Amino acid sequence: MSQQTLTTGDRAAIRSPWRDFLHAFVRNPLALASGGFVLLLLLVALFAPWLAPWDPMAPDWTALSAPPSGAHWMGTDDLGRDVLSRVIYGARISLYVGVVSVTLGMLVGIVLGLLAGYYGRWVDMLIMRGCDVLFAFPGMLLAIAVVAILGPGLNNVIIAVAVFSVPVFARIVRASTLSLKQAAWVDAVRCAGAPDRVILLRHILPGTLPNVIIYFTMRIGTSILTAAGLSFIGLGPEPDVPEWGNILAMSRSMMMAGLWHVSVFPGLAIFMTVLAFNLLGDALRDTLDPKLKS
């Protein structure tokens, strides 16, 4: 009986990091709310062809610049296109741009940060001075410069947003690498004859991931906002593409005529999406950062 009780107590005492993370995450109302909204947004983007009530490119000639109604819940634009359908399809494009661009910037930044933090000396100086050059430009201005060089288009917007994401990821990973490479287990593995590739990928990289995940989540919102800004000034995809920044750009002339619905709904979509990703990043930081755990 006592052995069974001891075994049960041992099992209760031994908790995996994944269970600890889930336990702390579900106890945070802000994390649940932001995570639920992000999940809903992902589902909307994934099932956009089935959720959109109208073709986002097809005009309704009987309802030009129509206000919200039973047929068009968010109204129509000056060409008779359903705003709700365009916002739903815009979620797919905006999330694609945000996730892909931040992923590319993260991968490049992780490689540069690991090399700079582990090898130091001239490698560190060369990489960090390059990051300082990128940091000298505001993010939006750097993205505009990259798109101006490459030309407008969805793929070029992704490259531009990825470029200004690289230096921050590199700095985050470099700082973690400088701390982790002095750890006792890393010295033990190095003394055992493990090559640098194994030390970096198997023993240092996992220790940098919590900070990378936190910033990755926050950066998606910033990237979506930057991509919408590029589209708004005409440096994004083609004007007919149902992207949130494009919809806002097309609605500028309609706002002067009092047609508020064409700009308000995509603006709210951008606002809520950026806010949700930022709040989710804050919740992940509170959950993953050991310094903030009570």
Tab-separated table of C-alpha atoms in Angstrom, residues 1-119:
chain	number	residue	atom	x	y	z
A	1	MET	CA	0.000	0.000	0.000
A	2	SER	CA	2.770	2.399	1.000
A	3	GLN	CA	4.748	1.440	-2.105
A	4	GLN	CA	1.725	2.159	-4.288
A	5	THR	CA	1.198	5.510	-2.546
A	6	LEU	CA	4.859	6.378	-3.011
A	7	THR	CA	4.700	5.505	-6.671
A	8	THR	CA	1.620	7.661	-7.153
A	9	GLY	CA	3.258	10.551	-5.342
A	10	ASP	CA	6.387	10.213	-7.411
A	11	ARG	CA	4.334	10.316	-10.598
A	12	ALA	CA	2.536	13.427	-9.403
A	13	ALA	CA	5.814	15.107	-8.446
A	14	ILE	CA	7.468	14.378	-11.772
A	15	ARG	CA	5.935	16.766	-14.303
A	16	SER	CA	7.201	17.280	-17.798
A	17	PRO	CA	8.024	20.811	-19.022
A	18	TRP	CA	5.216	20.477	-21.557
A	19	ARG	CA	2.667	19.812	-18.795
A	20	ASP	CA	4.041	22.715	-16.768
A	21	PHE	CA	3.677	24.979	-19.785
A	22	LEU	CA	0.077	23.906	-20.452
A	23	HIS	CA	-0.804	24.232	-16.775
A	24	ALA	CA	0.521	27.802	-16.621
A	25	PHE	CA	-0.926	28.735	-20.011
A	26	VAL	CA	-4.521	27.672	-19.292
A	27	ARG	CA	-4.453	29.582	-15.996
A	28	ASN	CA	-3.776	32.831	-17.857
A	29	PRO	CA	-7.072	34.334	-19.135
A	30	LEU	CA	-5.207	36.691	-21.450
A	31	ALA	CA	-3.362	33.769	-23.008
A	32	LEU	CA	-6.594	31.854	-23.595
A	33	ALA	CA	-8.351	34.849	-25.134
A	34	SER	CA	-5.487	35.797	-27.467
A	35	GLY	CA	-4.711	32.186	-28.324
A	36	GLY	CA	-8.365	31.519	-29.075
A	37	PHE	CA	-8.552	34.520	-31.384
A	38	VAL	CA	-5.379	33.490	-33.215
A	39	LEU	CA	-6.735	29.957	-33.596
A	40	LEU	CA	-10.027	31.338	-34.922
A	41	LEU	CA	-8.125	33.522	-37.370
A	42	LEU	CA	-6.134	30.527	-38.595
A	43	LEU	CA	-9.338	28.557	-39.133
A	44	VAL	CA	-10.906	31.468	-41.018
A	45	ALA	CA	-7.850	31.721	-43.266
A	46	LEU	CA	-7.764	27.963	-43.830
A	47	PHE	CA	-11.454	27.618	-44.687
A	48	ALA	CA	-11.841	30.972	-46.458
A	49	PRO	CA	-13.313	29.474	-49.669
A	50	TRP	CA	-16.119	27.889	-47.638
A	51	LEU	CA	-16.688	30.743	-45.175
A	52	ALA	CA	-16.753	33.653	-47.627
A	53	PRO	CA	-20.374	34.271	-48.695
A	54	TRP	CA	-19.323	35.874	-52.004
A	55	ASP	CA	-16.480	35.702	-54.466
A	56	PRO	CA	-14.075	38.425	-53.242
A	57	MET	CA	-13.319	39.468	-56.820
A	58	ALA	CA	-16.861	39.315	-58.237
A	59	PRO	CA	-18.820	42.587	-58.255
A	60	ASP	CA	-22.492	42.899	-57.357
A	61	TRP	CA	-23.728	45.554	-59.777
A	62	THR	CA	-26.983	45.908	-57.878
A	63	ALA	CA	-25.222	46.954	-54.662
A	64	LEU	CA	-22.450	49.426	-55.465
A	65	SER	CA	-21.027	51.093	-52.330
A	66	ALA	CA	-23.853	49.539	-50.320
A	67	PRO	CA	-23.810	49.855	-46.499
A	68	PRO	CA	-23.941	46.747	-44.283
A	69	SER	CA	-27.118	44.754	-44.870
A	70	GLY	CA	-28.483	41.241	-44.683
A	71	ALA	CA	-27.056	40.375	-48.096
A	72	HIS	CA	-23.678	41.980	-47.437
A	73	TRP	CA	-22.919	41.978	-43.714
A	74	MET	CA	-20.001	44.421	-44.054
A	75	GLY	CA	-21.333	46.217	-47.113
A	76	THR	CA	-19.676	46.493	-50.509
A	77	ASP	CA	-17.003	48.699	-52.025
A	78	ASP	CA	-17.339	51.068	-54.976
A	79	LEU	CA	-17.081	48.117	-57.379
A	80	GLY	CA	-19.780	46.110	-55.621
A	81	ARG	CA	-17.390	43.558	-54.099
A	82	ASP	CA	-18.390	42.082	-50.759
A	83	VAL	CA	-16.214	43.535	-47.973
A	84	LEU	CA	-16.713	40.560	-45.642
A	85	SER	CA	-15.477	38.110	-48.271
A	86	ARG	CA	-12.475	40.307	-49.022
A	87	VAL	CA	-11.608	40.600	-45.319
A	88	ILE	CA	-11.849	36.805	-44.928
A	89	TYR	CA	-9.566	36.180	-47.892
A	90	GLY	CA	-7.331	38.988	-46.656
A	91	ALA	CA	-6.749	37.024	-43.456
A	92	ARG	CA	-5.274	34.206	-45.530
A	93	ILE	CA	-2.879	36.534	-47.377
A	94	SER	CA	-1.873	38.567	-44.317
A	95	LEU	CA	-1.179	35.497	-42.193
A	96	TYR	CA	0.788	33.945	-45.039
A	97	VAL	CA	2.954	37.042	-45.351
A	98	GLY	CA	3.420	37.367	-41.599
A	99	VAL	CA	4.272	33.747	-40.844
A	100	VAL	CA	6.500	33.115	-43.875
A	101	SER	CA	8.447	36.373	-43.559
A	102	VAL	CA	9.065	35.982	-39.825
A	103	THR	CA	10.031	32.327	-40.302
A	104	LEU	CA	12.626	33.278	-42.918
A	105	GLY	CA	13.990	36.057	-40.732
A	106	MET	CA	14.055	33.723	-37.726
A	107	LEU	CA	15.985	30.982	-39.535
A	108	VAL	CA	18.632	33.375	-40.834
A	109	GLY	CA	18.825	35.154	-37.477
A	110	ILE	CA	19.257	31.883	-35.565
A	111	VAL	CA	22.177	30.824	-37.763
A	112	LEU	CA	23.879	34.209	-37.487
A	113	GLY	CA	23.271	34.442	-33.742
A	114	LEU	CA	24.656	30.964	-33.066
A	115	LEU	CA	27.800	31.635	-35.094
A	116	ALA	CA	28.371	35.058	-33.555
A	117	GLY	CA	27.822	33.926	-29.972
A	118	TYR	CA	29.745	30.660	-30.184
A	119	TYR	CA	32.821	31.630	-32.186
